[in-house]
CSV table of C-alpha atoms and ligand atoms in Angstrom, one decimal:
chain,number,residue,atom,x,y,z
A,64,MET,CA,-23.6,-6.0,-42.8
A,65,GLN,CA,-23.2,-9.8,-42.4
A,66,ILE,CA,-21.4,-11.2,-39.3
A,67,HIS,CA,-18.9,-12.7,-41.7
A,68,ASP,CA,-18.0,-9.2,-43.0
A,69,LEU,CA,-17.8,-7.7,-39.5
A,70,GLU,CA,-15.4,-10.5,-38.4
A,71,LYS,CA,-13.3,-9.9,-41.5
A,72,ILE,CA,-12.9,-6.2,-40.6
A,73,PHE,CA,-12.1,-7.1,-37.0
A,74,LEU,CA,-9.4,-9.6,-38.0
A,75,ASP,CA,-8.0,-7.2,-40.5
A,76,LYS,CA,-7.6,-4.6,-37.8
A,77,ILE,CA,-5.8,-7.1,-35.5
A,78,GLU,CA,-3.5,-8.1,-38.4
A,79,ARG,CA,-2.7,-4.4,-39.2
A,80,GLU,CA,-2.1,-3.5,-35.5
A,81,ILE,CA,-5.1,-1.1,-35.4
A,82,LYS,CA,-6.5,-1.0,-31.9
A,83,ILE,CA,-10.0,-2.4,-31.3
A,84,GLU,CA,-12.1,0.3,-29.6
A,85,PRO,CA,-15.2,0.0,-27.4
A,86,ARG,CA,-17.8,0.9,-30.1
A,87,ASP,CA,-16.2,-1.5,-32.7
A,88,TRP,CA,-17.8,-4.8,-33.5
A,89,MET,CA,-16.0,-7.6,-31.8
A,90,PRO,CA,-16.7,-11.4,-31.5
A,91,ASP,CA,-18.4,-12.3,-28.3
A,92,ALA,CA,-15.5,-14.6,-27.3
A,93,TYR,CA,-13.0,-11.7,-27.7
A,94,ARG,CA,-15.2,-9.5,-25.5
A,95,LYS,CA,-15.5,-12.4,-22.9
A,96,THR,CA,-11.8,-13.0,-22.8
A,97,LEU,CA,-11.1,-9.3,-22.3
A,98,VAL,CA,-13.7,-9.0,-19.5
A,99,ARG,CA,-12.2,-12.1,-17.8
A,100,GLN,CA,-8.6,-11.0,-18.1
A,101,ILE,CA,-9.0,-7.2,-17.4
A,102,SER,CA,-11.3,-7.7,-14.5
A,103,GLN,CA,-9.0,-10.4,-12.9
A,104,HIS,CA,-6.2,-8.0,-13.5
A,105,ALA,CA,-8.1,-5.2,-11.7
A,106,HIS,CA,-8.9,-7.5,-8.8
A,107,SER,CA,-5.2,-8.4,-8.5
A,108,GLU,CA,-4.3,-4.7,-8.2
A,109,ILE,CA,-6.9,-4.2,-5.5
A,110,VAL,CA,-6.3,-7.4,-3.5
A,111,GLY,CA,-2.6,-6.7,-3.9
A,112,MET,CA,-2.9,-3.6,-1.7
A,113,LEU,CA,-3.6,-5.9,1.3
A,114,PRO,CA,-0.3,-7.7,1.9
A,115,GLU,CA,1.7,-4.4,1.7
A,116,GLY,CA,-1.0,-2.3,3.5
A,117,ASN,CA,-0.2,-4.6,6.4
A,118,TRP,CA,3.2,-2.9,6.8
A,119,ILE,CA,2.4,0.8,6.4
A,120,SER,CA,2.1,1.3,10.2
A,121,ARG,CA,5.3,-0.6,10.8
A,122,ALA,CA,7.6,0.8,8.1
A,123,PRO,CA,11.1,1.4,9.7
A,124,SER,CA,11.3,5.2,8.9
A,125,LEU,CA,9.1,8.1,7.9
A,126,LYS,CA,10.6,8.0,4.4
A,127,ARG,CA,9.9,4.3,3.9
A,128,LYS,CA,6.4,4.8,5.2
A,129,ALA,CA,5.7,7.7,2.7
A,130,ILE,CA,7.1,5.6,-0.2
A,131,LEU,CA,5.0,2.6,0.8
A,132,ILE,CA,1.8,4.6,1.2
A,133,ALA,CA,2.4,6.1,-2.3
A,134,LYS,CA,3.0,2.7,-3.8
A,135,VAL,CA,-0.2,1.2,-2.2
A,136,GLN,CA,-2.2,4.2,-3.5
A,137,ASP,CA,-0.8,3.6,-7.0
A,138,GLU,CA,-2.1,0.1,-6.9
A,139,ALA,CA,-5.6,1.4,-6.1
A,140,GLY,CA,-5.4,3.7,-9.1
A,141,HIS,CA,-4.4,0.8,-11.3
A,142,GLY,CA,-7.4,-1.2,-10.1
A,143,LEU,CA,-9.7,1.8,-11.0
A,144,TYR,CA,-8.3,2.3,-14.5
A,145,LEU,CA,-8.8,-1.4,-15.1
A,146,TYR,CA,-12.3,-1.5,-13.7
A,147,SER,CA,-13.1,1.4,-16.0
A,148,ALA,CA,-11.5,-0.5,-19.0
A,149,THR,CA,-13.8,-3.5,-18.1
A,150,GLU,CA,-16.8,-1.1,-18.1
A,151,THR,CA,-16.1,-0.1,-21.7
A,152,LEU,CA,-16.9,-3.7,-22.6
A,153,GLY,CA,-20.4,-3.4,-21.2
A,154,THR,CA,-19.8,-5.0,-17.8
A,155,SER,CA,-20.7,-3.0,-14.7
A,156,ARG,CA,-18.4,-2.5,-11.8
A,157,GLU,CA,-20.9,-4.0,-9.4
A,158,GLU,CA,-21.1,-7.1,-11.5
A,159,THR,CA,-17.3,-7.4,-11.7
A,160,ILE,CA,-16.9,-6.8,-7.9
A,161,ASN,CA,-19.6,-9.3,-7.0
A,162,ASP,CA,-17.8,-11.9,-9.0
A,163,LEU,CA,-14.7,-11.3,-6.9
A,164,HIS,CA,-16.6,-11.5,-3.7
A,165,SER,CA,-18.5,-14.6,-4.6
A,166,GLY,CA,-15.3,-16.4,-5.6
A,167,LYS,CA,-16.3,-16.6,-9.3
A,168,ALA,CA,-13.5,-14.3,-10.5
A,169,LYS,CA,-9.9,-15.1,-9.9
A,170,TYR,CA,-7.1,-12.7,-8.9
A,171,SER,CA,-3.4,-13.3,-8.9
A,172,SER,CA,-2.3,-16.3,-6.8
A,173,ILE,CA,0.7,-14.2,-5.4
A,174,PHE,CA,-1.5,-12.1,-3.1
A,175,ASN,CA,-2.5,-15.1,-1.1
A,176,TYR,CA,0.8,-15.3,0.7
A,177,PRO,CA,1.5,-13.6,4.0
A,178,THR,CA,3.9,-10.7,4.6
A,179,LEU,CA,5.9,-11.8,7.6
A,180,THR,CA,8.8,-9.3,7.8
A,181,TRP,CA,9.8,-5.8,6.5
A,182,ALA,CA,12.0,-7.6,3.9
A,183,ASP,CA,8.8,-8.9,2.3
A,184,MET,CA,8.1,-5.3,1.2
A,185,GLY,CA,11.4,-5.4,-0.7
A,186,ALA,CA,10.8,-8.8,-2.2
A,187,ILE,CA,7.3,-7.9,-3.3
A,188,GLY,CA,8.6,-4.7,-5.0
A,189,TRP,CA,11.5,-6.4,-6.7
A,190,LEU,CA,10.0,-9.8,-7.5
A,191,VAL,CA,6.2,-9.4,-7.6
A,192,ASP,CA,6.2,-6.0,-9.3
A,193,GLY,CA,9.1,-7.1,-11.4
A,194,ALA,CA,7.1,-10.1,-12.7
A,195,ALA,CA,4.1,-7.8,-13.1
A,196,ILE,CA,6.1,-5.4,-15.3
A,197,MET,CA,7.5,-8.2,-17.4
A,198,ASN,CA,4.0,-9.2,-18.2
A,199,GLN,CA,2.5,-5.7,-18.5
A,200,VAL,CA,5.1,-4.2,-20.8
A,201,MET,CA,3.8,-6.6,-23.5
A,202,LEU,CA,0.2,-5.6,-22.6
A,203,CYS,CA,0.9,-2.0,-23.6
A,204,ARG,CA,0.7,-3.5,-27.1
A,205,THR,CA,-2.4,-5.5,-26.5
A,206,SER,CA,-5.1,-5.2,-29.2
A,207,TYR,CA,-7.9,-3.6,-27.1
A,208,GLY,CA,-7.3,0.2,-27.0
A,209,PRO,CA,-8.5,1.1,-23.5
A,210,TYR,CA,-6.5,-1.8,-21.9
A,211,ALA,CA,-3.4,-0.9,-23.9
A,212,ARG,CA,-3.6,2.7,-22.9
A,213,ALA,CA,-4.2,1.9,-19.2
A,214,MET,CA,-1.1,-0.3,-19.2
A,215,VAL,CA,1.2,2.5,-20.4
A,216,ARG,CA,0.7,4.5,-17.2
A,217,ILE,CA,0.6,1.5,-15.0
A,218,CYS,CA,3.9,0.3,-16.3
A,219,LYS,CA,5.6,3.6,-15.5
A,220,GLU,CA,4.4,3.4,-11.9
A,221,GLU,CA,5.3,-0.3,-11.6
A,222,SER,CA,8.9,0.6,-12.6
A,223,PHE,CA,9.1,2.9,-9.6
A,224,HIS,CA,7.6,0.1,-7.4
A,225,GLN,CA,10.3,-2.4,-8.5
A,226,ARG,CA,13.1,0.1,-7.9
A,227,GLN,CA,11.8,0.9,-4.3
A,228,GLY,CA,11.6,-2.9,-3.6
A,229,PHE,CA,15.1,-3.5,-4.8
A,230,ASP,CA,16.3,-0.5,-2.7
A,231,ILE,CA,14.8,-2.0,0.5
A,232,LEU,CA,16.5,-5.3,-0.2
A,233,TYR,CA,19.8,-3.6,-1.1
A,234,THR,CA,19.8,-1.7,2.2
A,235,LEU,CA,19.1,-4.9,4.2
A,236,SER,CA,21.7,-6.8,2.2
A,237,LYS,CA,24.4,-4.3,3.4
A,238,GLY,CA,23.2,-4.4,7.0
A,239,SER,CA,23.7,-6.6,10.1
A,240,ARG,CA,23.7,-10.4,10.0
A,241,GLU,CA,20.0,-10.4,11.0
A,242,GLN,CA,19.1,-8.0,8.2
A,243,LYS,CA,21.0,-10.1,5.7
A,244,ASP,CA,19.2,-13.2,6.9
A,245,MET,CA,15.8,-11.5,6.7
A,246,CYS,CA,16.6,-10.4,3.1
A,247,GLN,CA,17.5,-14.0,2.1
A,248,ASP,CA,14.5,-15.4,3.9
A,249,ALA,CA,12.1,-13.1,2.0
A,250,ILE,CA,13.7,-14.0,-1.4
A,251,ASN,CA,13.4,-17.7,-0.5
A,252,ARG,CA,9.7,-17.4,0.3
A,253,TRP,CA,8.7,-15.1,-2.7
A,254,TRP,CA,10.8,-16.6,-5.5
A,255,TRP,CA,8.6,-19.6,-6.5
A,256,PRO,CA,5.2,-17.9,-6.0
A,257,SER,CA,6.6,-15.0,-8.3
A,258,LEU,CA,7.3,-17.5,-11.0
A,259,MET,CA,3.7,-18.8,-10.7
A,260,MET,CA,2.3,-15.3,-11.4
A,261,PHE,CA,3.0,-15.9,-15.1
A,262,GLY,CA,0.3,-18.7,-15.1
A,263,PRO,CA,0.5,-22.4,-16.0
A,264,LYS,CA,3.0,-23.9,-18.4
A,265,ASP,CA,2.1,-23.1,-22.0
A,266,SER,CA,1.0,-26.7,-22.5
A,267,ASP,CA,-1.5,-26.3,-19.7
A,268,SER,CA,-2.7,-22.8,-20.5
A,269,THR,CA,-6.4,-22.7,-21.5
A,270,HIS,CA,-6.5,-19.3,-23.2
A,271,SER,CA,-3.0,-18.6,-24.5
A,272,ASP,CA,-3.4,-19.9,-28.1
A,273,GLN,CA,-6.5,-17.9,-28.8
A,274,SER,CA,-5.3,-14.8,-26.9
A,275,MET,CA,-2.1,-14.8,-28.9
A,276,LYS,CA,-4.0,-15.0,-32.2
A,277,TRP,CA,-6.1,-12.0,-31.1
A,278,LYS,CA,-3.0,-10.2,-29.9
A,279,VAL,CA,-4.5,-9.8,-26.5
A,280,LYS,CA,-1.4,-11.6,-25.2
A,281,ARG,CA,1.8,-10.8,-27.2
A,282,MET,CA,4.0,-13.4,-25.4
A,283,THR,CA,3.2,-16.7,-23.8
A,284,ASN,CA,3.4,-17.5,-20.1
A,285,ASP,CA,6.6,-19.6,-20.5
A,286,GLU,CA,8.3,-16.9,-22.6
A,287,LEU,CA,7.7,-14.2,-20.1
A,288,ARG,CA,8.6,-16.4,-17.1
A,289,GLN,CA,12.0,-17.2,-18.8
A,290,ARG,CA,12.7,-13.6,-19.4
A,291,PHE,CA,12.0,-12.8,-15.8
A,292,ILE,CA,14.3,-15.5,-14.5
A,293,ASP,CA,17.1,-14.4,-16.8
A,294,MET,CA,16.7,-10.8,-15.5
A,295,ILE,CA,16.5,-11.7,-11.8
A,296,ALA,CA,19.3,-14.3,-11.9
A,297,GLU,CA,21.6,-11.4,-12.7
A,298,GLN,CA,20.2,-8.8,-10.4
A,299,VAL,CA,20.4,-11.1,-7.3
A,300,LYS,CA,24.1,-11.1,-7.7
A,301,VAL,CA,24.1,-7.3,-6.9
A,302,LEU,CA,22.4,-8.1,-3.6
A,303,GLY,CA,24.9,-10.9,-2.8
A,304,MET,CA,22.0,-13.2,-2.2
A,305,ILE,CA,21.0,-16.4,-3.9
A,306,LEU,CA,17.8,-17.7,-5.5
A,307,PRO,CA,16.4,-20.8,-3.8
A,308,ASP,CA,16.8,-23.1,-6.8
A,309,PRO,CA,19.7,-25.6,-6.9
A,310,ASN,CA,18.9,-26.3,-10.6
A,311,LEU,CA,19.3,-22.6,-11.7
A,312,LYS,CA,22.2,-22.7,-14.1
A,313,TRP,CA,23.2,-20.6,-17.1
A,314,ASN,CA,22.7,-22.5,-20.4
A,315,GLU,CA,25.4,-21.2,-22.7
A,316,SER,CA,24.0,-22.8,-25.9
A,317,GLY,CA,20.4,-21.6,-25.2
A,318,LYS,CA,21.6,-18.3,-23.8
A,319,HIS,CA,19.2,-18.5,-20.9
A,320,TYR,CA,19.0,-19.8,-17.4
A,321,ASP,CA,17.7,-23.3,-16.9
A,322,PHE,CA,15.6,-23.7,-13.7
A,323,GLY,CA,14.0,-26.3,-11.5
A,324,GLU,CA,10.5,-27.6,-11.6
A,325,ILE,CA,7.7,-25.3,-10.3
A,326,ASN,CA,5.3,-26.8,-7.8
A,327,TRP,CA,2.2,-26.7,-9.9
A,328,GLY,CA,0.2,-28.6,-7.2
A,329,GLU,CA,0.8,-25.6,-4.9
A,330,PHE,CA,-0.2,-23.1,-7.7
A,331,TRP,CA,-3.5,-24.8,-8.4
A,332,ASN,CA,-4.2,-25.2,-4.7
A,333,VAL,CA,-3.8,-21.4,-4.2
A,334,VAL,CA,-5.8,-20.6,-7.3
A,335,LYS,CA,-8.7,-22.8,-6.1
A,336,GLY,CA,-8.9,-20.8,-2.9
A,337,ASN,CA,-6.8,-22.8,-0.5
A,338,GLY,CA,-3.7,-20.7,-0.2
A,339,PRO,CA,-2.5,-19.4,3.2
A,340,CYS,CA,-4.4,-16.1,3.0
A,341,ASN,CA,-7.2,-16.6,0.4
A,342,LYS,CA,-10.1,-16.4,2.9
A,343,GLN,CA,-8.7,-13.4,4.8
A,344,ARG,CA,-8.1,-11.5,1.6
A,345,ILE,CA,-11.7,-12.0,0.4
A,346,ALA,CA,-13.1,-11.2,3.8
A,347,ALA,CA,-11.1,-8.0,3.9
A,348,ARG,CA,-12.4,-6.9,0.5
A,349,LYS,CA,-16.0,-7.7,1.4
A,350,LYS,CA,-15.7,-5.7,4.6
A,351,ALA,CA,-14.2,-2.7,2.8
A,352,TRP,CA,-17.0,-2.9,0.2
A,353,GLU,CA,-19.7,-3.0,2.9
A,354,GLU,CA,-18.1,-0.2,4.9
A,355,GLY,CA,-17.8,2.0,1.8
A,356,ALA,CA,-21.5,1.8,0.9
A,357,TRP,CA,-22.2,5.2,2.4
A,358,VAL,CA,-19.5,6.8,0.2
A,359,ARG,CA,-21.1,5.3,-2.9
A,360,ASP,CA,-24.6,6.3,-1.8
A,361,ALA,CA,-23.4,9.9,-1.1
A,362,ALA,CA,-21.6,10.1,-4.5
A,363,ALA,CA,-24.7,8.8,-6.3
A,364,ALA,CA,-27.0,11.3,-4.5
A,365,TYR,CA,-24.7,14.2,-5.3
A,366,ALA,CA,-24.5,13.2,-9.0
A,367,GLU,CA,-28.3,13.0,-9.1
A,368,LYS,CA,-28.6,16.4,-7.5
A,369,ARG,CA,-26.1,17.9,-10.0
A,370,LYS,CA,-28.0,16.3,-12.9
A,371,ALA,CA,-31.4,17.7,-11.8
A,372,LYS,CA,-29.8,21.2,-11.4
A,373,ALA,CA,-28.3,21.0,-14.9
A,374,GLN,CA,-31.6,20.0,-16.4
A,375,LYS,CA,-33.4,22.9,-14.6
A,376,THR,CA,-30.8,25.4,-15.9
A,377,GLU,CA,-31.2,24.0,-19.4
A,378,LEU,CA,-35.0,24.3,-19.2
A,379,GLU,CA,-34.9,27.9,-17.9
A,380,ALA,CA,-32.5,28.9,-20.7
A,381,ALA,CA,-34.7,27.4,-23.4
B,677,LIG,N1,-3.2,-16.6,-10.4
B,677,LIG,C1,-4.5,-16.9,-10.5
B,677,LIG,N2,-5.0,-17.5,-11.6
B,677,LIG,C2,-4.2,-17.6,-12.6
B,677,LIG,C3,-2.8,-17.3,-12.6
B,677,LIG,C4,-2.3,-16.7,-11.4
B,677,LIG,N3,-1.0,-16.4,-11.3
B,677,LIG,N4,-2.3,-17.5,-13.8
B,677,LIG,C5,-3.3,-18.1,-14.6
B,677,LIG,N5,-4.4,-18.1,-13.9
B,677,LIG,C6,-5.7,-18.7,-14.3
B,677,LIG,C7,-6.3,-18.0,-15.5
B,677,LIG,O1,-7.0,-16.8,-15.1
B,677,LIG,C8,-7.1,-19.0,-16.1
B,677,LIG,O2,-8.3,-19.2,-15.3
B,677,LIG,P1,-9.8,-18.7,-16.0
B,677,LIG,O3,-10.0,-19.5,-17.2
B,677,LIG,O4,-10.8,-19.0,-14.9
B,677,LIG,O5,-9.7,-17.2,-16.2
B,677,LIG,C9,-6.4,-20.3,-15.8
B,677,LIG,O6,-5.5,-20.0,-14.7
B,677,LIG,C10,-5.5,-20.8,-17.0
B,677,LIG,O7,-4.5,-19.8,-17.3
B,677,LIG,P2,-4.2,-19.3,-18.8
B,677,LIG,O8,-5.0,-20.0,-19.8
B,677,LIG,O9,-2.8,-19.2,-19.0
B,677,LIG,O10,-4.8,-17.8,-18.6
B,677,LIG,P3,-4.5,-16.4,-19.4
B,677,LIG,O11,-4.3,-16.7,-20.8
B,677,LIG,O12,-5.5,-15.4,-18.9
B,677,LIG,O13,-3.0,-16.0,-18.8
B,677,LIG,C11,-2.2,-14.3,-17.2
B,677,LIG,C12,-2.9,-15.7,-17.4
B,677,LIG,C13,-0.8,-14.4,-17.8
B,677,LIG,C14,-2.1,-14.0,-15.7
B,677,LIG,C15,-3.0,-13.3,-18.0
B,677,LIG,O14,-4.4,-13.4,-17.6
B,677,LIG,C16,-2.6,-11.9,-17.9
B,677,LIG,O15,-1.6,-11.5,-18.5
B,677,LIG,N6,-3.3,-11.1,-17.1
B,677,LIG,C17,-3.0,-9.7,-16.9
B,677,LIG,C18,-1.9,-9.4,-15.9
B,677,LIG,C19,-2.4,-9.7,-14.5
B,677,LIG,O16,-3.5,-10.0,-14.2
B,677,LIG,N7,-1.5,-9.6,-13.6
B,677,LIG,C20,-1.9,-9.8,-12.2
B,677,LIG,C21,-0.8,-9.7,-11.3
B,677,LIG,S1,0.0,-8.1,-11.4
B,677,LIG,C22,-0.4,-7.1,-10.2
B,677,LIG,O17,-1.5,-7.1,-9.8
B,677,LIG,C23,0.6,-6.2,-9.5
């Protein structure tokens, strides 16, 4: 079959909402965009364990500790599904992880901010996981089958994460003066970086146009950011707290909240590796990878042994 015909079949599937599967023909650029996005997403899940892992030993009660451990473990699971989805596109896990460690691959800017107080666990759950879900619900309908299916389970778990974050902040917001202040301070620090998670403005987004055509993305960065702001601007009222944006105002004719200018200089600075914690995050990942080498070696040796045994049994039976 000619390339032209293969491309026609591919585009027809996209048009008719039929998922593209690993063995299907796909344009190189589609494969490349998926490897880029899914692997960056996987890295975000894995690096995202670090800011919260920082508070497991200091959670204020046994119940909060158990919940936080479960949540951080969920993020590890998300990373693993997504690395597997990347492998279905012909890119090995080693290659993907090397790209993270060498600085070639990006991960979400949000995880380069420090977690200074317990209230940050609440703000991460409510705002960061809230922003993640807003983006990921649309990815359940992405055109690449393995990615879409991974997202369904991830979204269910992220909903629990957001609820537990809101619950932490709700408890603090009903507490002492110091607890209320801690709650407001965490919201103040995490609000703007959460908005940056959706990526640059549509006019500055490199990949959005093509990704929308291929239905890899189903909504643009600005559309998702606006939905998130409209949701959070209402939820913050339940906490009795405020969002740190003097320009946040309901727009009756547009039926959405107007908001102030995002500091895009800060966003690009963090993306380029100069945020408050970029260096320590990569150093922590490299250390974990090096210290886990014996586990990978043992698993590979065991798999080899099992394979040899299975071959021997097969030969004996023949
Ligand atoms: N942090 C770091 N880099 C970012 C961010 C961000 N918040 N937003 C955009 N970028 C990067 C893009 O990766 C791209 O760089 P690249 O060409 O080197 O890959 C560049 O900025 C331009 O952005 P876009 O053209 O808008 O990129 P894209 O179309 O891929 O959209 C988005 C970015 C929305 C993040 C998309 O990749 C996506 O939906 N990814 C899946 C979800 C995800 O990764 N979430 C991570 C956080 S959720 C969590 O881990 C709990």
